Tab-separated table of C-alpha atoms and ligand atoms in Angstrom:
chain	number	residue	atom	x	y	z
A	1	MET	CA	0.038	-0.172	-0.039
A	2	GLY	CA	1.229	3.732	-1.075
A	3	VAL	CA	1.456	6.632	0.869
A	4	ASN	CA	-0.626	8.624	-1.908
A	5	VAL	CA	-3.920	5.981	-0.706
A	6	ASN	CA	-3.267	7.302	2.939
A	7	LEU	CA	-2.621	10.998	1.526
A	8	ASN	CA	-5.942	10.771	-1.053
A	9	ASN	CA	-8.358	9.518	1.798
A	10	ARG	CA	-7.341	12.313	4.297
A	11	GLN	CA	-8.286	14.861	1.685
A	12	PRO	CA	-12.032	16.641	1.405
A	13	SER	CA	-14.110	16.434	-1.479
A	14	GLY	CA	-12.453	19.533	-4.315
A	15	GLY	CA	-9.677	19.808	-2.419
A	16	GLN	CA	-7.582	18.485	-5.335
A	17	SER	CA	-7.026	21.724	-7.162
A	18	LEU	CA	-6.937	23.610	-3.781
A	19	SER	CA	-4.120	21.424	-2.738
A	20	ILE	CA	-2.026	22.029	-6.238
A	21	VAL	CA	-2.263	25.362	-5.676
A	22	TRP	CA	-1.138	25.293	-1.815
A	23	ILE	CA	2.564	22.956	-3.122
A	24	ILE	CA	3.109	25.333	-5.825
A	25	ALA	CA	2.983	28.370	-2.890
A	26	GLY	CA	4.942	26.216	-0.913
A	27	VAL	CA	7.629	25.453	-3.727
A	28	LEU	CA	7.820	29.056	-4.148
A	29	GLY	CA	7.993	29.668	-1.324
A	30	ILE	CA	10.967	27.738	-0.647
A	31	ILE	CA	12.894	28.814	-3.779
A	32	PHE	CA	12.363	32.612	-2.429
A	33	GLY	CA	13.461	31.770	0.881
A	34	GLY	CA	16.780	29.886	-0.378
A	35	LEU	CA	17.629	33.203	-2.520
A	36	LEU	CA	16.973	35.186	0.646
A	37	ILE	CA	18.713	33.192	2.691
A	38	GLY	CA	21.909	32.932	-0.380
A	39	ALA	CA	21.649	36.777	-0.120
A	40	LEU	CA	21.732	37.356	3.599
A	41	THR	CA	24.206	35.416	4.461
A	42	PRO	CA	27.442	36.440	2.443
A	43	ALA	CA	26.511	39.793	4.872
A	44	LEU	CA	28.434	38.342	8.152
A	45	LEU	CA	32.225	37.014	5.587
A	46	PRO	CA	34.748	38.437	5.819
A	47	VAL	CA	36.194	42.375	3.587
A	48	GLN	CA	36.243	40.984	-0.209
A	49	GLY	CA	39.724	41.998	-0.720
A	50	SER	CA	40.540	39.494	-3.685
A	51	ALA	CA	39.630	38.518	-7.545
A	52	GLU	CA	39.374	34.993	-5.847
A	53	SER	CA	37.202	36.297	-2.612
A	54	GLN	CA	34.298	37.070	-6.098
A	55	GLN	CA	34.330	33.502	-6.848
A	56	VAL	CA	34.761	31.564	-3.750
A	57	ASP	CA	32.042	33.437	-2.448
A	58	ALA	CA	29.714	33.615	-5.350
A	59	LEU	CA	30.185	29.503	-5.171
A	60	PHE	CA	29.742	29.539	-1.646
A	61	ARG	CA	26.203	31.779	-1.969
A	62	PHE	CA	25.644	29.665	-4.855
A	63	MET	CA	25.125	26.708	-2.370
A	64	LEU	CA	23.712	28.261	0.259
A	65	VAL	CA	21.057	28.770	-2.004
A	66	ILE	CA	20.677	25.058	-2.727
A	67	GLY	CA	21.235	24.376	1.157
A	68	GLY	CA	18.723	27.124	2.432
A	69	ALA	CA	16.327	25.417	-0.265
A	70	ILE	CA	16.593	21.724	1.279
A	71	PHE	CA	16.434	23.108	4.792
A	72	LEU	CA	12.646	25.362	4.251
A	73	LEU	CA	11.287	22.350	1.900
A	74	VAL	CA	12.616	19.787	5.140
A	75	ILE	CA	11.306	21.714	7.868
A	76	GLY	CA	7.997	22.682	5.963
A	77	VAL	CA	7.182	18.952	5.295
A	78	LEU	CA	8.648	18.369	8.934
A	79	ILE	CA	6.037	21.117	9.707
A	80	TYR	CA	2.691	19.879	7.964
A	81	ALA	CA	3.439	16.502	9.042
A	82	VAL	CA	3.219	17.069	13.069
A	83	ALA	CA	0.394	19.649	11.913
A	84	ALA	CA	-1.535	17.176	9.671
A	85	PHE	CA	-1.096	13.776	10.465
A	86	ARG	CA	-0.831	13.996	14.800
A	87	ALA	CA	-3.751	11.779	16.042
A	88	LYS	CA	-6.345	12.571	17.027
A	89	PRO	CA	-7.357	12.510	20.852
A	90	GLY	CA	-8.375	8.909	21.793
A	91	ASP	CA	-7.367	6.869	18.847
A	92	ARG	CA	-5.725	4.646	20.160
A	93	ALA	CA	-4.409	2.738	17.120
A	94	ASP	CA	-1.210	2.142	15.001
A	95	GLY	CA	-0.548	4.167	11.640
A	96	PRO	CA	-0.955	2.611	8.338
A	97	PRO	CA	2.211	0.174	7.620
A	98	ILE	CA	4.346	2.027	4.413
A	99	HIS	CA	6.307	-0.300	1.799
A	100	GLY	CA	8.482	2.333	0.360
A	101	ASN	CA	7.134	4.445	-3.202
A	102	THR	CA	9.545	3.880	-6.491
A	103	THR	CA	8.584	7.354	-7.749
A	104	LEU	CA	9.707	9.177	-4.265
A	105	GLU	CA	12.306	7.407	-4.216
A	106	LEU	CA	13.550	8.132	-7.926
A	107	VAL	CA	12.977	11.811	-6.960
A	108	TRP	CA	15.019	11.624	-3.836
A	109	THR	CA	18.405	10.000	-5.652
A	110	ILE	CA	18.034	11.997	-9.039
A	111	ILE	CA	17.583	15.285	-8.252
A	112	PRO	CA	20.467	16.014	-5.261
A	113	ALA	CA	22.111	13.449	-8.161
A	114	ILE	CA	22.099	16.974	-10.530
A	115	ILE	CA	22.796	18.982	-7.941
A	116	VAL	CA	26.026	17.135	-7.253
A	117	VAL	CA	27.279	16.935	-10.289
A	118	ILE	CA	26.311	20.925	-10.497
A	119	LEU	CA	28.130	22.033	-7.836
A	120	THR	CA	31.395	19.000	-8.843
A	121	ILE	CA	31.651	21.180	-11.731
A	122	TYR	CA	31.300	25.076	-10.644
A	123	SER	CA	33.537	24.590	-7.800
A	124	TYR	CA	36.078	22.718	-10.087
A	125	GLN	CA	36.309	26.083	-12.549
A	126	VAL	CA	36.721	28.212	-9.138
A	127	TRP	CA	39.044	25.904	-8.748
A	128	ILE	CA	41.300	26.200	-11.640
A	129	SER	CA	40.990	29.818	-12.102
A	130	ILE	CA	42.106	30.504	-9.128
A	131	ARG	CA	45.252	28.009	-9.179
A	132	THR	CA	45.766	29.367	-12.141
A	133	ILE	CA	49.509	31.607	-12.149
A	134	GLN	CA	49.618	34.323	-14.562
A	135	PRO	CA	53.547	34.073	-16.629
A	136	LEU	CA	54.286	38.228	-14.915
A	137	ASN	CA	53.717	38.002	-11.715
A	138	HIS	CA	54.987	38.925	-7.862
A	139	ASP	CA	56.236	36.159	-6.258
A	140	VAL	CA	57.359	36.167	-2.159
A	141	GLU	CA	58.593	33.397	-0.249
A	142	VAL	CA	57.124	32.473	2.902
A	143	VAL	CA	58.410	30.951	5.472
A	144	GLY	CA	56.067	29.674	8.017
A	145	GLN	CA	58.516	28.153	11.291
A	146	ARG	CA	57.096	27.785	15.457
A	147	PHE	CA	55.838	30.796	15.898
A	148	ALA	CA	56.081	33.145	13.282
A	149	TRP	CA	55.600	33.617	9.490
A	150	THR	CA	58.899	35.275	7.750
A	151	PHE	CA	58.367	36.534	4.008
A	152	ASN	CA	61.572	36.609	2.085
A	153	TYR	CA	61.646	39.503	-0.725
A	154	ASP	CA	63.797	38.560	-3.673
A	155	ILE	CA	66.579	41.769	-5.210
A	156	THR	CA	67.916	41.161	-8.721
A	157	PRO	CA	69.976	43.697	-10.674
A	158	GLU	CA	66.940	44.092	-12.247
A	159	THR	CA	64.367	45.282	-8.836
A	160	LEU	CA	67.824	47.366	-8.233
A	161	PRO	CA	66.248	51.073	-6.849
A	162	ALA	CA	67.292	53.406	-9.127
A	163	ASP	CA	68.724	55.511	-7.253
A	164	ILE	CA	71.023	52.400	-6.208
A	165	SER	CA	73.956	51.919	-8.799
A	166	ALA	CA	75.775	48.268	-8.748
A	167	ALA	CA	79.347	49.850	-8.143
A	168	GLN	CA	78.354	51.711	-4.947
A	169	LEU	CA	77.844	47.929	-3.213
A	170	ASP	CA	80.166	46.024	-1.057
A	171	GLU	CA	81.797	42.601	-3.077
A	172	THR	CA	79.842	40.318	-0.671
A	173	VAL	CA	76.583	41.845	-1.252
A	174	LEU	CA	77.616	42.616	-5.337
A	175	ALA	CA	78.714	38.502	-5.517
A	176	SER	CA	75.545	37.450	-3.849
A	177	LEU	CA	73.198	39.508	-5.608
A	178	ASN	CA	74.846	38.109	-9.608
A	179	SER	CA	74.287	35.029	-7.910
A	180	ASP	CA	72.191	32.217	-8.665
A	181	GLU	CA	70.584	32.093	-4.760
A	182	GLY	CA	69.880	36.191	-5.177
A	183	LEU	CA	70.081	38.473	-2.565
A	184	GLN	CA	66.842	38.642	-0.256
A	185	PHE	CA	65.530	40.367	2.632
A	186	SER	CA	62.957	39.344	5.175
A	187	HIS	CA	59.758	41.129	6.516
A	188	PRO	CA	58.031	40.254	9.025
A	189	GLN	CA	54.975	41.220	6.816
A	190	LEU	CA	53.120	40.464	3.654
A	191	HIS	CA	53.720	43.601	1.581
A	192	THR	CA	51.967	44.200	-2.473
A	193	TRP	CA	49.480	46.368	-4.008
A	194	VAL	CA	46.406	46.426	-5.614
A	195	GLY	CA	46.322	44.668	-9.281
A	196	GLU	CA	48.848	42.273	-8.828
A	197	GLN	CA	49.068	38.040	-9.079
A	198	VAL	CA	51.041	37.610	-5.816
A	199	GLU	CA	52.720	34.207	-5.909
A	200	LEU	CA	53.634	32.726	-2.072
A	201	LYS	CA	55.985	29.636	-2.238
A	202	MET	CA	55.655	28.285	1.075
A	203	ARG	CA	57.749	26.339	3.311
A	204	THR	CA	58.262	25.507	6.755
A	205	GLU	CA	61.015	25.060	8.958
A	206	ASP	CA	59.451	22.659	11.566
A	207	VAL	CA	55.870	21.244	11.490
A	208	ASN	CA	52.400	22.234	9.571
A	209	HIS	CA	51.146	25.394	9.628
A	210	ALA	CA	49.052	26.855	7.714
A	211	PHE	CA	48.900	30.260	5.933
A	212	TRP	CA	45.391	31.504	6.498
A	213	ILE	CA	44.129	35.240	5.036
A	214	PRO	CA	40.329	35.506	5.918
A	215	ASP	CA	39.766	38.612	3.796
A	216	MET	CA	41.723	37.357	0.913
A	217	ARG	CA	39.567	33.662	1.038
A	218	ILE	CA	43.083	31.846	0.696
A	219	LYS	CA	44.206	28.884	3.070
A	220	GLN	CA	47.157	26.947	1.845
A	221	ASP	CA	49.470	24.053	4.579
A	222	LEU	CA	52.556	24.647	4.718
A	223	LEU	CA	53.527	20.794	4.932
A	224	SER	CA	57.313	19.650	6.017
A	225	GLY	CA	59.858	18.559	3.273
A	226	ARG	CA	57.627	19.986	0.618
A	227	GLU	CA	57.032	23.808	-0.931
A	228	THR	CA	53.405	24.145	-1.242
A	229	SER	CA	51.918	27.383	-3.022
A	230	ILE	CA	49.150	30.069	-3.467
A	231	THR	CA	48.393	32.589	-5.322
A	232	PHE	CA	45.611	35.361	-4.869
A	233	THR	CA	45.168	38.854	-6.646
A	234	PRO	CA	44.389	42.052	-3.910
A	235	ILE	CA	41.247	43.930	-5.231
A	236	LYS	CA	41.769	46.398	-2.187
A	237	ALA	CA	44.143	48.449	-0.563
A	238	GLY	CA	44.325	47.665	3.181
A	239	VAL	CA	45.673	46.048	6.225
A	240	TYR	CA	44.429	42.613	6.471
A	241	ARG	CA	45.091	39.583	9.134
A	242	ILE	CA	47.157	36.523	8.561
A	243	VAL	CA	46.520	33.778	10.478
A	244	CYS	CA	47.855	29.915	11.212
A	245	ALA	CA	45.081	27.910	10.526
A	246	GLU	CA	46.917	24.313	11.295
A	247	LEU	CA	47.036	23.872	15.803
A	248	CYS	CA	51.432	24.098	15.802
A	249	GLY	CA	52.169	24.365	19.866
A	250	ALA	CA	52.000	26.346	22.408
A	251	GLY	CA	52.349	29.737	20.223
A	252	HIS	CA	49.672	28.906	18.139
A	253	GLY	CA	47.770	31.734	18.682
A	254	ASN	CA	50.677	34.421	18.472
A	255	MET	CA	50.743	33.710	14.557
A	256	ALA	CA	48.167	35.651	14.142
A	257	GLY	CA	49.322	39.137	13.624
A	258	THR	CA	48.576	41.862	16.533
A	259	SER	CA	48.934	46.008	16.627
A	260	ALA	CA	49.421	48.294	19.237
A	261	GLU	CA	48.557	52.180	19.426
A	262	ILE	CA	51.822	54.276	20.133
A	263	ASP	CA	51.582	57.799	19.737
A	264	GLY	CA	48.351	57.994	18.023
A	265	GLU	CA	50.328	55.357	15.479
A	266	VAL	CA	49.391	51.925	14.358
A	267	ASP	CA	52.073	49.820	14.788
A	268	LEU	CA	51.880	46.444	12.775
A	269	ARG	CA	53.504	43.545	14.804
A	270	GLY	CA	53.703	40.320	13.621
A	271	ALA	CA	52.124	39.462	10.438
A	272	TRP	CA	49.582	41.296	7.839
A	273	LEU	CA	49.164	41.599	4.577
A	274	VAL	CA	49.906	44.991	3.392
A	275	VAL	CA	48.149	45.859	0.373
A	276	HIS	CA	49.131	49.345	-1.162
A	277	GLU	CA	47.822	51.357	-3.798
A	278	ASP	CA	49.836	50.722	-6.939
A	279	GLU	CA	52.924	49.695	-7.541
A	280	GLN	CA	54.570	53.124	-7.526
A	281	THR	CA	53.416	53.196	-3.437
A	282	TYR	CA	54.567	49.707	-2.909
A	283	LEU	CA	58.064	50.105	-4.251
A	284	ARG	CA	58.537	53.374	-2.547
A	285	GLU	CA	56.888	52.523	0.939
A	286	PHE	CA	58.624	49.654	1.406
A	287	TYR	CA	60.311	47.766	-0.919
A	288	GLU	CA	62.948	50.193	-1.573
A	289	PRO	CA	63.787	51.583	2.036
A	290	GLU	CA	64.124	47.154	2.776
A	291	ALA	CA	66.249	46.547	0.073
A	292	GLN	CA	67.977	49.545	0.908
A	293	LYS	CA	68.640	48.121	3.881
A	294	ALA	CA	69.634	44.810	2.806
A	295	LEU	CA	71.897	46.376	-0.056
A	296	PHE	CA	74.231	48.559	2.489
A	297	PRO	CA	74.239	46.152	5.890
A	298	PRO	CA	75.571	47.835	8.590
A	299	GLU	CA	79.048	47.462	10.082
A	300	ASP	CA	78.505	47.596	13.402
A	301	PRO	CA	77.540	44.350	14.851
A	302	VAL	CA	75.218	45.698	17.229
A	303	GLU	CA	72.984	47.559	14.326
A	304	ARG	CA	73.299	44.183	11.833
A	305	GLY	CA	71.880	41.879	15.141
A	306	ARG	CA	68.817	44.535	16.127
A	307	GLN	CA	68.259	45.017	11.537
A	308	LEU	CA	68.214	41.016	11.686
A	309	LEU	CA	65.702	41.077	15.006
A	310	ALA	CA	63.881	43.627	13.603
A	311	SER	CA	63.319	42.020	10.231
A	312	GLY	CA	61.880	38.690	11.293
A	313	SER	CA	64.186	36.665	9.585
A	314	TYR	CA	64.272	34.859	13.126
A	315	PRO	CA	60.996	34.341	14.616
A	316	CYS	CA	61.981	35.759	18.243
A	317	GLY	CA	59.483	37.964	18.317
A	318	THR	CA	56.467	35.934	19.167
A	319	CYS	CA	57.748	34.276	22.204
A	320	HIS	CA	59.987	37.318	23.262
A	321	ILE	CA	59.247	40.170	25.330
A	322	LEU	CA	61.802	42.907	24.297
A	323	THR	CA	60.152	46.401	24.760
A	324	ASP	CA	63.258	48.402	21.973
A	325	LEU	CA	61.914	45.950	19.449
A	326	ASN	CA	58.301	46.155	20.173
A	327	TRP	CA	58.199	42.734	20.809
A	328	ASN	CA	55.635	41.125	23.444
A	329	GLY	CA	55.410	37.978	23.512
A	330	ASN	CA	54.747	35.769	26.142
A	331	ILE	CA	55.932	31.839	25.847
A	332	GLY	CA	59.556	32.651	26.057
A	333	PRO	CA	61.403	34.099	28.750
A	334	ASN	CA	61.682	38.077	28.928
A	335	LEU	CA	64.808	39.315	27.382
A	336	ASN	CA	64.350	43.051	28.535
A	337	ASN	CA	68.014	43.910	30.924
A	338	ILE	CA	68.799	40.075	28.975
A	339	GLY	CA	72.310	41.796	28.643
A	340	THR	CA	72.816	42.284	32.365
A	341	ARG	CA	71.414	38.940	33.422
A	342	ALA	CA	73.210	36.933	31.029
A	343	ALA	CA	76.411	36.945	32.768
A	344	SER	CA	74.434	35.802	36.059
A	345	ARG	CA	71.761	32.784	34.358
A	346	VAL	CA	74.844	29.726	34.569
A	347	GLY	CA	77.936	29.324	36.914
A	348	GLY	CA	81.090	29.620	35.211
A	349	GLN	CA	79.391	30.995	31.534
A	350	THR	CA	80.004	34.055	30.210
A	351	ALA	CA	77.245	36.314	29.314
A	352	GLU	CA	78.077	35.468	25.438
A	353	GLN	CA	78.262	31.899	26.463
A	354	TYR	CA	75.347	31.719	27.642
A	355	LEU	CA	73.546	33.619	25.188
A	356	GLN	CA	75.028	31.213	22.318
A	357	ASN	CA	73.921	28.236	24.448
A	358	SER	CA	70.611	29.673	24.830
A	359	ILE	CA	70.501	30.080	20.807
A	360	ARG	CA	72.451	27.078	19.608
A	361	ASN	CA	71.369	24.366	22.454
A	362	PRO	CA	68.097	25.874	24.060
A	363	GLY	CA	67.229	22.842	26.264
A	364	ALA	CA	70.837	22.776	27.661
A	365	TYR	CA	69.356	25.652	30.270
A	366	LEU	CA	65.633	26.452	31.010
A	367	VAL	CA	64.622	29.424	32.898
A	368	PRO	CA	62.765	28.489	35.658
A	369	GLY	CA	58.616	28.469	34.661
A	370	PHE	CA	59.459	27.636	30.950
A	371	GLY	CA	58.930	24.956	29.054
A	372	ASN	CA	61.570	23.133	26.218
A	373	LEU	CA	59.992	24.871	23.735
A	374	MET	CA	62.655	27.225	21.587
A	375	THR	CA	63.891	26.089	18.163
A	376	GLN	CA	67.507	25.523	17.721
A	377	PHE	CA	69.101	26.944	15.766
A	378	ASN	CA	72.115	25.173	14.003
A	379	ASP	CA	75.149	26.382	12.035
A	380	GLU	CA	74.585	23.290	8.890
A	381	SER	CA	74.054	25.520	6.280
A	382	GLY	CA	71.284	23.955	4.034
A	383	GLU	CA	69.678	22.229	7.075
A	384	PRO	CA	66.640	24.206	8.741
A	385	ASN	CA	66.670	26.659	10.950
A	386	TYR	CA	70.422	28.103	10.414
A	387	MET	CA	71.388	30.603	12.021
A	388	PRO	CA	74.858	31.499	10.259
A	389	GLU	CA	78.081	31.958	12.354
A	390	GLU	CA	77.923	35.953	12.099
A	391	ASP	CA	74.406	35.909	12.189
A	392	LEU	CA	74.852	34.812	15.648
A	393	SER	CA	77.226	36.722	16.602
A	394	ALA	CA	75.399	40.239	15.668
A	395	ILE	CA	72.076	38.967	17.079
A	396	ILE	CA	74.461	38.654	20.897
A	397	ALA	CA	76.328	41.897	20.396
A	398	TYR	CA	73.279	43.344	20.033
A	399	LEU	CA	71.525	41.395	23.257
A	400	LEU	CA	74.210	42.368	25.114
A	401	THR	CA	73.608	45.960	24.776
A	402	GLN	CA	69.852	45.304	25.840
A	403	THR	CA	70.643	46.219	30.165
A	404	GLN	CA	67.466	48.681	30.589
B	1	CUA	CU1	51.897	27.265	13.011
B	1	CUA	CU2	49.290	27.175	13.966
């Protein structure tokens, strides 16, 4: 016995045309409701900062319209069934037995199958479109490390700032500028400009991380031992949050940038995406001043050490406090006044030796109250967490000046 028989039995005579009107009204209500859900919900989404975000949101809205309509259909049928088929007072009998309905089963299999095929084709097109790399682009290397992001920018003979000629450069700087590996500078923030496709080439120095910029709708895992990449084209100038979306340890939350207001100016700390109005502004306000620092490194080791730490080349700022560099991390020991305290931390070690050990072998001595969480920076070139000897001595020279 099919379900239709039971339904028809309940209908009063002459109700056939009335129920068709109701069904049409219900279908229209469900379609309209789905469109309304699709239209309203994106107001909850973050800013659309990239060309990709428009495509991703359009796909999301399309799925919301379908999902919203199905939601309304299911809830509508449920409410109708509760109201129309409830037991009459005093009716203690079982409901009629129902053994399937081939038409109904075909309908609820074929319609979802069609929807899934359409969604597959549509999302595959969006995926292909947002993963395609245009031939000319701006690429930046992204390094994920517990617990900071570092962005490395290439300097090539072609991208030398206009007012700098190769003749002005120091021999070692010139040699690395002309080498295959090239010259790079590091910065804690990702800078680019409106309308230019950026390719991010990503690697991790330790565990897996996930690079996420919600406003650009891009998210990409960084996998140990493997390079990954992602591209996006910003369409709106501004400053955007960068987040780590893979639980990577005690400082996972610190991989997102923070900001503070200093004398009325907003000071960005840690990872942020800065999208400049155009290429000229990017070059003038970011690239050229930063390239200048790398092309003319300070001779004074203290200055060099400070520059290295401020550039985010090493991920120290998210874990330690150091007022001179606006660091406010709380995972590792406070580094204010470390120049004074280093000498008396471990018996028999000078301040230099103590700092050297703390960087090359941080687990050997732990400041009371802190766990063994720090990255061990080794002296093997090409290995992860490589810190060359000259960087180490410059950083130590700088830390020793921190006596406040
Ligand atoms: Cu890196 Cu979480």
